[in-house]
XYZ file of C-alpha atoms in Angstrom:
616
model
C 146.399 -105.989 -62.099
C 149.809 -104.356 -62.595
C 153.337 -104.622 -60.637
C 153.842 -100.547 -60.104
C 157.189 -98.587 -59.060
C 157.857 -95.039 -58.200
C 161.372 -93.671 -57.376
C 161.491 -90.471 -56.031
C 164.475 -88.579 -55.936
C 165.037 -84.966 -54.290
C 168.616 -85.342 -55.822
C 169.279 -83.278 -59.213
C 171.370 -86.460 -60.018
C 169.061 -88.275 -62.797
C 167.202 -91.319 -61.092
C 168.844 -94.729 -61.146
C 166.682 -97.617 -59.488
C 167.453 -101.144 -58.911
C 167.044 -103.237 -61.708
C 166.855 -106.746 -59.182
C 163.241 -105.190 -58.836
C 162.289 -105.441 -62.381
C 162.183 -108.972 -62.991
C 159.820 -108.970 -60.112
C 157.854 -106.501 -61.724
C 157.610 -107.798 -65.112
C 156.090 -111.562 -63.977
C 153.191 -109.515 -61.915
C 152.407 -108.084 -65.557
C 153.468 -109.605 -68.632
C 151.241 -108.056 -70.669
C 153.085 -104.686 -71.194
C 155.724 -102.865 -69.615
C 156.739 -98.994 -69.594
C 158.923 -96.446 -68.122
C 158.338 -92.586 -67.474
C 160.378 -90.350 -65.844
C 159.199 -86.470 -64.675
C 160.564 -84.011 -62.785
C 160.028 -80.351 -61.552
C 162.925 -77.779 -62.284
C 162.448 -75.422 -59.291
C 163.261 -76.828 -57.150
C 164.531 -79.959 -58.473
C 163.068 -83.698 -58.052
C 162.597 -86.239 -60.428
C 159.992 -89.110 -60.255
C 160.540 -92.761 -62.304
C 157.380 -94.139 -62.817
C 157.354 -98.199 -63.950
C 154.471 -100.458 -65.050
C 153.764 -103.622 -65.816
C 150.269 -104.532 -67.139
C 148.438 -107.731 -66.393
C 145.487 -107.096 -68.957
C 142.238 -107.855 -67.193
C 139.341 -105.402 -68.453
C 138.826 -103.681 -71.119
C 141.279 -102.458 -74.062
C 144.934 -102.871 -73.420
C 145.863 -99.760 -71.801
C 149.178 -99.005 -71.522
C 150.886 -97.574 -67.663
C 151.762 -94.963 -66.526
C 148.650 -93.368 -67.907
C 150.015 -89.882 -68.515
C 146.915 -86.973 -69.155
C 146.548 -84.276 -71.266
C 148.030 -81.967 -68.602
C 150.803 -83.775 -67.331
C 149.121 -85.656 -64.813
C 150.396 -89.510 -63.871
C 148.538 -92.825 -63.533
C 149.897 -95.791 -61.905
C 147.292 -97.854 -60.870
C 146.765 -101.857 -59.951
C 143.202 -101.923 -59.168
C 139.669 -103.289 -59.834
C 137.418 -101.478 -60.113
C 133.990 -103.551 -59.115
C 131.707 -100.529 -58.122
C 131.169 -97.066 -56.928
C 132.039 -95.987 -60.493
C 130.728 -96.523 -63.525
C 133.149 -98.545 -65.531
C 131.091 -99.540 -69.003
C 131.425 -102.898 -70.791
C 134.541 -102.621 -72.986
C 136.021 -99.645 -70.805
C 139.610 -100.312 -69.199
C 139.472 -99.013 -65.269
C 142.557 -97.379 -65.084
C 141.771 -94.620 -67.948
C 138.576 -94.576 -66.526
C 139.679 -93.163 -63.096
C 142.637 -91.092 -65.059
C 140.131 -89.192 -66.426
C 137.942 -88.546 -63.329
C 140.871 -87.708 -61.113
C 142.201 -85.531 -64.091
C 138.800 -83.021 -63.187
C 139.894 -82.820 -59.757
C 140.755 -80.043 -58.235
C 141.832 -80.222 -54.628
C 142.316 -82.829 -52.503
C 138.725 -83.260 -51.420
C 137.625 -84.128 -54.864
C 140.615 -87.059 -55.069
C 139.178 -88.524 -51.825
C 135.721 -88.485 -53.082
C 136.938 -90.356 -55.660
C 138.492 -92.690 -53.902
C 136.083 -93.234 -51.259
C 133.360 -94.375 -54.243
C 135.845 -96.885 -55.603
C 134.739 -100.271 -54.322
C 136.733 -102.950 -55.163
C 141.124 -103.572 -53.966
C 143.244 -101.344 -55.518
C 147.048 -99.946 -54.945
C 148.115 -96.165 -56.465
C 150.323 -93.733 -57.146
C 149.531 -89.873 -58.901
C 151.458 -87.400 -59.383
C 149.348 -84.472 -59.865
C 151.456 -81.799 -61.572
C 149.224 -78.739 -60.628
C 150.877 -77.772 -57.025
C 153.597 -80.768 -57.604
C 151.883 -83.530 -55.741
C 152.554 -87.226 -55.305
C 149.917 -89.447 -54.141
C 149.840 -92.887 -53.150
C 148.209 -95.960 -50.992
C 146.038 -98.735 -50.778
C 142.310 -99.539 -50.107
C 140.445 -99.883 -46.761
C 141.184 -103.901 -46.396
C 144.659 -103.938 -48.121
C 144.055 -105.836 -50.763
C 146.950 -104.640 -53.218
C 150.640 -104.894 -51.754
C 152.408 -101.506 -51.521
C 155.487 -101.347 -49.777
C 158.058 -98.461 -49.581
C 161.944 -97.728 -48.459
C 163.876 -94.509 -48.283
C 167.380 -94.134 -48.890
C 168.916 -91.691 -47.064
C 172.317 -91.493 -48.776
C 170.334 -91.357 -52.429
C 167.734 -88.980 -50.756
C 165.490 -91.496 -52.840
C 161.699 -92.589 -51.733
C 160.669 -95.905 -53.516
C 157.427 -96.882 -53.682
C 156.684 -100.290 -55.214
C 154.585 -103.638 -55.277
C 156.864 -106.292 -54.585
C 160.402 -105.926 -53.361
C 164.122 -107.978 -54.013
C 165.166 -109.094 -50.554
C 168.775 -108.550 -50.072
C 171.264 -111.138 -49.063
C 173.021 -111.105 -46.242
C 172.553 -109.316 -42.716
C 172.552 -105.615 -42.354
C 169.708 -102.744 -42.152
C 168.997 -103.486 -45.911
C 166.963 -106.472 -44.793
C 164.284 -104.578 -42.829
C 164.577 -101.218 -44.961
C 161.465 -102.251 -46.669
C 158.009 -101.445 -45.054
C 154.242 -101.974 -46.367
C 152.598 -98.832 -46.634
C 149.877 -99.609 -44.167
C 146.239 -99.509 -45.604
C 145.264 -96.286 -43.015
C 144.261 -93.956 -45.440
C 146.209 -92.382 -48.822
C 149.010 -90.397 -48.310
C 150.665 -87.263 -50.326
C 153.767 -85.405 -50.449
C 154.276 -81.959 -51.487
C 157.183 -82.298 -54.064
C 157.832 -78.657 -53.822
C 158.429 -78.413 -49.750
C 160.357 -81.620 -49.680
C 162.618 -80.896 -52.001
C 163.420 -77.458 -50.180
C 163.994 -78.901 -46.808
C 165.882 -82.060 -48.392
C 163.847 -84.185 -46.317
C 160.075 -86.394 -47.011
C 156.962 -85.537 -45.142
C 153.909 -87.665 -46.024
C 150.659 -85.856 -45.436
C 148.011 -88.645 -44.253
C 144.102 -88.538 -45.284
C 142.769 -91.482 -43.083
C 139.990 -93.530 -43.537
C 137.025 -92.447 -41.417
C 137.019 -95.666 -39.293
C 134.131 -96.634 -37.138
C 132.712 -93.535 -37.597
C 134.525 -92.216 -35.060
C 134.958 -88.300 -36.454
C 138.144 -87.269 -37.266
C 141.546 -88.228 -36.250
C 144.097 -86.164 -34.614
C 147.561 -87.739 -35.108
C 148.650 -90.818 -36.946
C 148.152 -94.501 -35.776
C 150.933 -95.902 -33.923
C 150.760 -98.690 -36.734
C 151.472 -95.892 -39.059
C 154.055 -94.382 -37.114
C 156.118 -97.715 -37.057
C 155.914 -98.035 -40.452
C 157.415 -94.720 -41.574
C 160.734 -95.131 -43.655
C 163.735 -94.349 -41.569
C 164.236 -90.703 -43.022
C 160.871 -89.765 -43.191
C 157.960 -88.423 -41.298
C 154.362 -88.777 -41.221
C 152.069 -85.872 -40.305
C 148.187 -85.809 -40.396
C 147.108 -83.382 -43.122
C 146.065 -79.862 -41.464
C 142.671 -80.120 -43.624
C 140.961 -82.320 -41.100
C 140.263 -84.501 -44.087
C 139.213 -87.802 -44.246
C 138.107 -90.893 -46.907
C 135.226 -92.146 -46.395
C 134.771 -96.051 -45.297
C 133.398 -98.410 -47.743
C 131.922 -100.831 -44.909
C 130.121 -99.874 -41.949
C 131.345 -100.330 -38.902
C 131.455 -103.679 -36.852
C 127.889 -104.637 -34.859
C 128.854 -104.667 -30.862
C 125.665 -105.545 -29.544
C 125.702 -107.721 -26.809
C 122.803 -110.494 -26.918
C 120.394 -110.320 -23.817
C 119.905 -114.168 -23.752
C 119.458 -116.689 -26.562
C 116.805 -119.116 -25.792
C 118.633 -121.950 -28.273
C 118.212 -125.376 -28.227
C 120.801 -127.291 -26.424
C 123.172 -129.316 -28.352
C 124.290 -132.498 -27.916
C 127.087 -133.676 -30.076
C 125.789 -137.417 -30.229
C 121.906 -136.722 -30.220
C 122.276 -135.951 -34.213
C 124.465 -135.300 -36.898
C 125.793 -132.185 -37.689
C 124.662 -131.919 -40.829
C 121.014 -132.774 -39.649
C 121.095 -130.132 -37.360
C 122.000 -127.634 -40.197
C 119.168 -129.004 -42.133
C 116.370 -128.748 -38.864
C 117.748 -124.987 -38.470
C 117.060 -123.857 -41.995
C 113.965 -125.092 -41.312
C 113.601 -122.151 -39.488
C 112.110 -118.902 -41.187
C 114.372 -116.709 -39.802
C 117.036 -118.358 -40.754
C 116.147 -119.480 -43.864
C 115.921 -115.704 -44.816
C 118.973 -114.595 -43.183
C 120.827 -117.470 -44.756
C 119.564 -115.915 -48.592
C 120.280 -112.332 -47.934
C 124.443 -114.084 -47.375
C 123.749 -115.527 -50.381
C 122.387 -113.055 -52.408
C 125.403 -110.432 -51.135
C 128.185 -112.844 -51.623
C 127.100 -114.265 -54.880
C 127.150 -110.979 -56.657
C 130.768 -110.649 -54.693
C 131.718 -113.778 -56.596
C 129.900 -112.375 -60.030
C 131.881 -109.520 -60.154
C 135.253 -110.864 -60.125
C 134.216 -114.145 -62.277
C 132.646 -111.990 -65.181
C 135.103 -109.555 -65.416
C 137.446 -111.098 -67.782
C 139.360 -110.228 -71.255
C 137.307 -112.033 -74.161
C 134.450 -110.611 -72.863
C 134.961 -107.106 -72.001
C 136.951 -107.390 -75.952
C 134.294 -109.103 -77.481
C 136.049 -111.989 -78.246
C 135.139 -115.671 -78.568
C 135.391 -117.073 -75.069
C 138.030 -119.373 -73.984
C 137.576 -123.103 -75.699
C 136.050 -126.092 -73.608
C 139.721 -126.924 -72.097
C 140.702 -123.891 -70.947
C 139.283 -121.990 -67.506
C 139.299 -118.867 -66.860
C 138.674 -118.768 -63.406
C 140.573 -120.728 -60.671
C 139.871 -121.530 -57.003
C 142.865 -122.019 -54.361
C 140.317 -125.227 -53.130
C 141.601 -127.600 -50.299
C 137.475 -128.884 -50.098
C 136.496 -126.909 -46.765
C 133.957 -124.510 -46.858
C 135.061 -121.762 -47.870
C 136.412 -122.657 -50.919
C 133.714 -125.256 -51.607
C 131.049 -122.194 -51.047
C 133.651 -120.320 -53.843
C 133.310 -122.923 -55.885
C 129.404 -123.323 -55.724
C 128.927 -119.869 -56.460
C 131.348 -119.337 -59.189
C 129.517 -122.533 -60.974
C 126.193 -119.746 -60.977
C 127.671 -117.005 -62.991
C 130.640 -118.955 -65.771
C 128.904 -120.579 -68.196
C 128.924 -124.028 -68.091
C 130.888 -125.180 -71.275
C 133.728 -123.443 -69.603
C 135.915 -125.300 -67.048
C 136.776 -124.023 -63.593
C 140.074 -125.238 -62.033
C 140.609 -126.525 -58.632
C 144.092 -125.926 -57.014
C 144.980 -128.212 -54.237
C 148.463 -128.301 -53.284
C 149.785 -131.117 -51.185
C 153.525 -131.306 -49.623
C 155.473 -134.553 -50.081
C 155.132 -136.494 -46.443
C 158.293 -136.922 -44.591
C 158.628 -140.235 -42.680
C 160.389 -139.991 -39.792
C 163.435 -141.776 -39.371
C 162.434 -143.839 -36.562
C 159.276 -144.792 -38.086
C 161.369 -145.713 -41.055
C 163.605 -147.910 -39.054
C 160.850 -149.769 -37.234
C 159.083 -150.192 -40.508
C 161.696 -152.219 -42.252
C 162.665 -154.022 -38.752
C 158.851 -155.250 -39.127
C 158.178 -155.040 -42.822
C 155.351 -153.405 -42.735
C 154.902 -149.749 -43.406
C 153.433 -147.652 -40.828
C 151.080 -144.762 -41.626
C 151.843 -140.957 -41.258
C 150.640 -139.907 -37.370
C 148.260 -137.702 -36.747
C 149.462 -134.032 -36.047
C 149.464 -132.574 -32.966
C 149.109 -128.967 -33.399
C 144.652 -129.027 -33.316
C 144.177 -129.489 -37.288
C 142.371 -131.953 -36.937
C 142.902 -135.779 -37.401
C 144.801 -136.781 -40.592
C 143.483 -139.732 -42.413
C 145.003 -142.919 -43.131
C 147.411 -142.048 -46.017
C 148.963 -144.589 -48.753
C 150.933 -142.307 -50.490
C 153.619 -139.825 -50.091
C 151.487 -136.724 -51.454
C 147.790 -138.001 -49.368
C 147.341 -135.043 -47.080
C 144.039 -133.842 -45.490
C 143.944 -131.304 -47.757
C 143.928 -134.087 -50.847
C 141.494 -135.947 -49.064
C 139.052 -133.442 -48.111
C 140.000 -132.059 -51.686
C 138.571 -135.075 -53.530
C 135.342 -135.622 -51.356
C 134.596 -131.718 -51.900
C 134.934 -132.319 -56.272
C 132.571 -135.286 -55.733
C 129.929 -133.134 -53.972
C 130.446 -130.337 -56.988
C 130.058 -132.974 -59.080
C 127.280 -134.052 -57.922
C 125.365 -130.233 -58.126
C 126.374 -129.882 -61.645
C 127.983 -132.526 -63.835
C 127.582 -130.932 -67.212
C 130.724 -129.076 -65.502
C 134.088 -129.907 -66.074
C 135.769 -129.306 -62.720
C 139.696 -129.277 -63.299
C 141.335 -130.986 -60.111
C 144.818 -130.168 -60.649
C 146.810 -132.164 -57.750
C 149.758 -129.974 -57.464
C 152.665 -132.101 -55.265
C 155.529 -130.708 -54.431
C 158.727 -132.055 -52.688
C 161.166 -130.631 -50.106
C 164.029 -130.097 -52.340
C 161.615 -127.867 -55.051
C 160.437 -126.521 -52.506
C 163.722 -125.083 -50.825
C 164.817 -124.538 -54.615
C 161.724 -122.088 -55.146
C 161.875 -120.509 -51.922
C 165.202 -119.285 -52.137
C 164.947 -117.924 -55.388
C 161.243 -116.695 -55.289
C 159.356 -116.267 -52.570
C 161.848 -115.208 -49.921
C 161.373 -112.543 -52.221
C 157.922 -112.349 -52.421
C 156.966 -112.762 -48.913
C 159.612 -110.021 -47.589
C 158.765 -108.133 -45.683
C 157.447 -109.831 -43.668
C 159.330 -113.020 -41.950
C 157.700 -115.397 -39.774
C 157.078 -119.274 -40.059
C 153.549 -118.385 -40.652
C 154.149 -116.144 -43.262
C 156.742 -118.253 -45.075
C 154.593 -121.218 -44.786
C 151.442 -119.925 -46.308
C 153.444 -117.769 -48.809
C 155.267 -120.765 -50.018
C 151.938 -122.868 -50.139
C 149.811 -120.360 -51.572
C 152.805 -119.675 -54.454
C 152.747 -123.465 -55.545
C 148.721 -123.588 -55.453
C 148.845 -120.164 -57.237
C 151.083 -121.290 -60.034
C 148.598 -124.509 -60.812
C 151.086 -126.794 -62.513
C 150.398 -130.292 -61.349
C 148.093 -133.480 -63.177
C 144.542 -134.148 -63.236
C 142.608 -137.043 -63.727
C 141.461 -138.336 -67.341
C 139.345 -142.002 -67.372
C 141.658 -142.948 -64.593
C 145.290 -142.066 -66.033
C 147.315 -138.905 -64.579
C 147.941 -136.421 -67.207
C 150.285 -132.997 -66.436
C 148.425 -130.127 -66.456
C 149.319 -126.332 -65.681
C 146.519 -124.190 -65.036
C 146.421 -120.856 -67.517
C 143.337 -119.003 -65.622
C 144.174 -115.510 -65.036
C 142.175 -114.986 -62.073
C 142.184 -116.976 -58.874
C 140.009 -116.784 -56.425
C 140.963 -117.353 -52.395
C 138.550 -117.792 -49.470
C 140.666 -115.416 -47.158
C 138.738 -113.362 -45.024
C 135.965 -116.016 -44.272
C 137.415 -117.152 -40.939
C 138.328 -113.740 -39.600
C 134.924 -112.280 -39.948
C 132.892 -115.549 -39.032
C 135.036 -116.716 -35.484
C 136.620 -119.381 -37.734
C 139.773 -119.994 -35.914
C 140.010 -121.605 -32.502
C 141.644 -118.585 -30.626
C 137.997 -117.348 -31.020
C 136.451 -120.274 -29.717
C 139.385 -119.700 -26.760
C 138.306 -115.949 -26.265
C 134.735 -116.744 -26.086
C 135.200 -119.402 -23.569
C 137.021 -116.641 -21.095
C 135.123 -113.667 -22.196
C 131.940 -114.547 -23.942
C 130.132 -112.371 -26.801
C 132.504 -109.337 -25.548
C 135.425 -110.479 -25.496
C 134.703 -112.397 -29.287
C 133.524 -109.128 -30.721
C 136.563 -107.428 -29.356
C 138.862 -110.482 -30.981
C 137.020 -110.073 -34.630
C 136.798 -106.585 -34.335
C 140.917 -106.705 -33.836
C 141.028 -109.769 -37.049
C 139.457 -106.879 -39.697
C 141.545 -104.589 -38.619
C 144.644 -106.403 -38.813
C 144.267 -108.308 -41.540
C 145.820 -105.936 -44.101
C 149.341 -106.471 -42.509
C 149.147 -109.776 -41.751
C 147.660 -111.573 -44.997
C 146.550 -109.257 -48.018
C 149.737 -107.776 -49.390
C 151.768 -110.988 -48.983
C 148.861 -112.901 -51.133
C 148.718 -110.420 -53.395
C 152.433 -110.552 -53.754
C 152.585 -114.683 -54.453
C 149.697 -115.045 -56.461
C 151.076 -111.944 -58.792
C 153.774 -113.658 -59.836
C 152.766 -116.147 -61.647
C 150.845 -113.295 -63.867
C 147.421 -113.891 -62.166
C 144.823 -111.783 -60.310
C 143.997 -112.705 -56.344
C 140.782 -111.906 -55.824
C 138.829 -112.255 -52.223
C 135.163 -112.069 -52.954
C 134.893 -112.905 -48.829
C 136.365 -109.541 -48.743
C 134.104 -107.682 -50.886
C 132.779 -104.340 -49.360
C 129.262 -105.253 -49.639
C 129.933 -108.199 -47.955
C 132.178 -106.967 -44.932
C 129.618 -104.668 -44.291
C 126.417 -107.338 -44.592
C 128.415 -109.291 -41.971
C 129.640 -106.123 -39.748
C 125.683 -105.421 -39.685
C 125.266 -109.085 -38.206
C 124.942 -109.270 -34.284
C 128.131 -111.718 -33.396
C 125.110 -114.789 -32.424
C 123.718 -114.595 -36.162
C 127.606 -115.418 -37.698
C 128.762 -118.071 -34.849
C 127.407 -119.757 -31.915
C 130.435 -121.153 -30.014
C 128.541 -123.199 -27.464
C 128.242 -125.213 -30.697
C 130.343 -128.011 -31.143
C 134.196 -127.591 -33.603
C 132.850 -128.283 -36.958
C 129.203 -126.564 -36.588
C 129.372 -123.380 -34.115
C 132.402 -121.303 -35.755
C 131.386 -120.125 -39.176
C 127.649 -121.449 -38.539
C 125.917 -119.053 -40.943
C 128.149 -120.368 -43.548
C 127.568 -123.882 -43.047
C 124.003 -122.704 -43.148
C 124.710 -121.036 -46.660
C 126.550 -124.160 -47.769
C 123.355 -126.486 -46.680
C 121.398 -124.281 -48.284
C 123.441 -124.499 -51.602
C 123.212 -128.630 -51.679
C 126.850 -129.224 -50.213
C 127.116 -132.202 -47.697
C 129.570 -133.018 -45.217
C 131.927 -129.825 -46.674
C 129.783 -128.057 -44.592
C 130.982 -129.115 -40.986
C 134.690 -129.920 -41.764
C 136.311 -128.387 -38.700
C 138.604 -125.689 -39.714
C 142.162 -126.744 -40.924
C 144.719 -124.112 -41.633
C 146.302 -124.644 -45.152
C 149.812 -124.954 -43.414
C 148.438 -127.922 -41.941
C 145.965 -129.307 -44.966
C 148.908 -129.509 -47.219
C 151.680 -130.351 -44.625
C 153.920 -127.744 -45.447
C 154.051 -127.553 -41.673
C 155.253 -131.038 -41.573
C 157.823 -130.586 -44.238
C 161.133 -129.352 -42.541
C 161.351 -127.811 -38.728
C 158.730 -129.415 -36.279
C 159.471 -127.290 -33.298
C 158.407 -123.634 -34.308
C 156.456 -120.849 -33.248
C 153.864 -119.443 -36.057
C 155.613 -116.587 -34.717
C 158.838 -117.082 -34.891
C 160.762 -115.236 -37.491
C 162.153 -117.754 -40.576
C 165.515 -118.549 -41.145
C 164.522 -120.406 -44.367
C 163.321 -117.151 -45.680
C 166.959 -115.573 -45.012
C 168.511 -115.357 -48.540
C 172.795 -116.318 -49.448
């Protein structure tokens, strides 16, 4: 993974970019950093190219990667598939080289379309003075990018330095949406003193060819600039297939009562079940090679070094004990070997008693338990100490059961607490940062709880004493995507109660497609700053496209009851892999899990845009 910058200037002033960005930069990859500047003479533009390397694969190779004919690399990428990468082989010289043999622009989208894995890039391709950049199918590398009119200056980076104070300066920045790649023709822009981008969509849906740009594209343009579809009639090709609309006839199921058994007993009489018993393996066989891919591909190995000693992990899990990160968890314990540790981040936010439930407590002397939220997370358990959120609880009971499958393991549960005043402290000099763009509550609370997970400092437990301990694994691994593609959230319970399968295809066909603007670039952001990796084996293409190839009733069955119906084939899957009751904990959101939600305003729209996120 790498932090990557490109300023473009059509100016024959020398280019002069903000150094607040650097810093920024340089924590996404502390492994190397390295400046190049080119330019064309006639006409004139001049293009800063900045890199910071988080080493991951392969030898150290330094960015920008810079070819034998003048050709220029920035990449922050993995690549898992489509092409051949060997053991000991860095990706990003790997794909310098193949784009170096390509000719025209249906050649770069070739090679493109076989890369499976996230990735982020910008090329300049000196033959015909060409800049290229953009991001992969789902978004899973943050790109954003900002003209400047008075500096005639296009900026293309992977994080951002929100400015203080109020002005156009605070919305100037944009992420590049994930619609396709996009390339300007250095030569034409610089004559008319103005930036076209030339778009080369993804083939969507196979639905042919596209026309004009996306409305979502069109919004996003810089101020300044304009987008155009290229002339070609090109297109990428999709690395998933598209989303299964059938409609079921009728499903002659077995009606459920809530009371007549458990929930995990009914898990346990449907597996039973040949057919679903098979369809539950093929999940399992697609998801666990998802999970290989991005556990095994790590330094010492790819280097031939020894691997990491007994106390250090290489591989973490963002883990608050529902299923999604408990099926993470399970999977990853398949493919690292089992002297080396795995760590477990669960973040909890310090509980805030209410001042009238302080008052009445020390009228009475008795102290009165946290009450249960509101906002349909679920009930919150009794608690007996400031940091005992569902998320700690659910947390705890989720490292017994992964105890319990292997205990030659050493699972690192690294309790990460965090109070309001760090919290306030971090966000104003961090993540307001990181987050920006965007600038809702939702954003800033999962940005600010997915930072503190992220960075892993907190204490585990050692024959029953505390002892601090700071996670050093260079890859993390997050369960995002599960929900979206399996009718995990209750607005799809909601739109299959008013609309049935239709209107619930319709909801996660909209949750795929949306899902690069509203989660994947902000993640990627907060979880590169610490110098670590995000990875979202949910998200894999292979996987996307095993569940698009589902019909809707295979993935959820609504008339179910909360904790069973959403997400049913993966509380099959975790059944199947010897978890317990992790597999029919209702759905919490983390905002809820760890109480960041609880922590300061009460009375906010997800929505709403954050005034905590404003900077001084």
């Amino acid at each position: 993974m790498c932090g990557i910058f490109c300023l473009l200037s059509l100016s024959p002033t020398r280019c002069v970019w903000d150094k607040t960005l650097h810093e920024h930069l340089r924590r996404r990859g502390p492994d190397l950093s390295q400046d190049l500047t080119v330019g064309g003479t006639d006409p004139c533009y001049q293009c800063l190219f900045s890199a910071h390397v988080l080493h991951l694969r392969g030898l150290l190779t330094p960015q920008p990667v810079r070819d034998d004919t003048g050709n220029v690399l920035l990449w922050n990428g993995e690549i898992f598939g489509g092409l051949p990468v060997m053991p000991g082989e860095n990706d990003t010289a790997v794909l310098s080289e193949r784009l170096s043999s390509c000719d025209g622009p249906s050649e770069i989208l070739s090679v493109l379309s076989a890369i499976r894995g996230p990735w982020g890039f910008v090329y300049y391709q000196k033959a015909g003075d060409y800049l290229w950049f953009g991001r992969d199918f789902l978004g899973r590398r943050s790109l954003l990018w900002k003209f400047d009119a008075e500096a005639n200056a296009l900026t293309l980076t992977s994080v951002a330095a929100r400015r203080s104070g109020p002005g156009p300066a605070q919305s100037a920045w944009r992420e590049v949406p994930a619609a396709g790649v996009y390339r300007i023709d250095l030569k034409a822009v610089t004559q008319a003193g103005s930036v076209t981008f030339e778009l080369y969509p993804w083939a969507r849906g196979g639905s042919g060819l596209v026309s004009s740009c996306s409305p979502t594209v069109l919004e996003s343009v810089p101020s300044g600039c304009t987008a155009v579809m290229n002339q070609s009639g090109l297109a990428l090709a999709s690395p998933v297939r598209p989303l299964n609309t059938s409609i079921p006839k009728s499903l002659n199921e077995e009606e459920i009562h809530p009371n007549s058994h458990s929930h995990v007993e009914h898990l346990e009489r449907l597996l039973a079940s040949q057919e679903k018993n098979d369809a539950v393996n093929r999940l399992i066989g697609v998801l666990s090679e998802a999970v290989r891919r991005r556990v095994q591909s790590l330094p010492f190995e790819a280097l031939d070094n020894s691997p990491p000693s007994n106390e250090v992990a290489g591989v973490a899990i963002l883990f608050s004990g529902g299923i999604d990160s408990m099926i993470l968890a399970a999977l990853a314990d398949r493919h690292i070997p089992a002297h080396q540790p795995i760590d477990l981040l669960n973040v909890a936010f310090k509980l805030q008693v209410p001042k009238k439930q302080k008052e009445s407590a020390k009228k009475s002397g008795k102290p009165k338990n946290k009450p249960t939220d509101s906002q349909s997370d679920g009930d919150d358990p009794q608690t007996s100490g400031p940091f005992d959120v569902p998320d700690r609880f659910t947390g705890k009971a989720g490292l017994k059961e992964l105890q319990d499958l292997n205990p030659e393991r050493r699972w690192n549960f690294v309790e990460i607490n965090v109070t309001k005043e760090e919290l306030q402290k971090i966000r104003q000099e961090r993540i307001c940062h990181l987050v920006h763009p965007l600038d809702t509550v939702l954003d800033d609370s999962i940005g600010c709880a997915v930072w503190f997970a992220a960075r892993g400092t907190g204490f585990i437990m050692e024959d029953g004493d505390q002892r601090p301990f700071t996670s050093s694994a260079k890859v993390v691994l997050t369960g995002i995507g599960a929900d979206e593609q399996l009718a995990g959230y209750s607005r799809h319970r909601v739109r299959f109660t008013m609309s049935g399968h239709e209107g619930l295809i319709q909801e996660l066909e909209m949750e795929l497609d949306r899902i690069p603007s509203r989660n994947l670039g902000r993640d990627d952001r907060v979880i590169g700053d610490h110098g670590k990796e995000a990875r979202f084996p949910y998200l894999d293409e292979d996987v996307v496209s095993h569940l698009n190839s589902l019909p809707v009733w295979e993935k959820a069955d609504l008339s179910l009851p909360r904790g069973l119906g959403e997400k049913l084939l993966l509380r099959l899957t975790a059944t199947q892999l010897g978890l317990g009751q992790s597999a029919v904990l209702p759905k919490r959101a983390m905002q809820f899990g760890s109480r960041i939600a609880k922590m300061e305003a009460h009375h906010e729209k997800a929505s709403d845009q954050c005034t905590r996120l404003l900077t001084e």
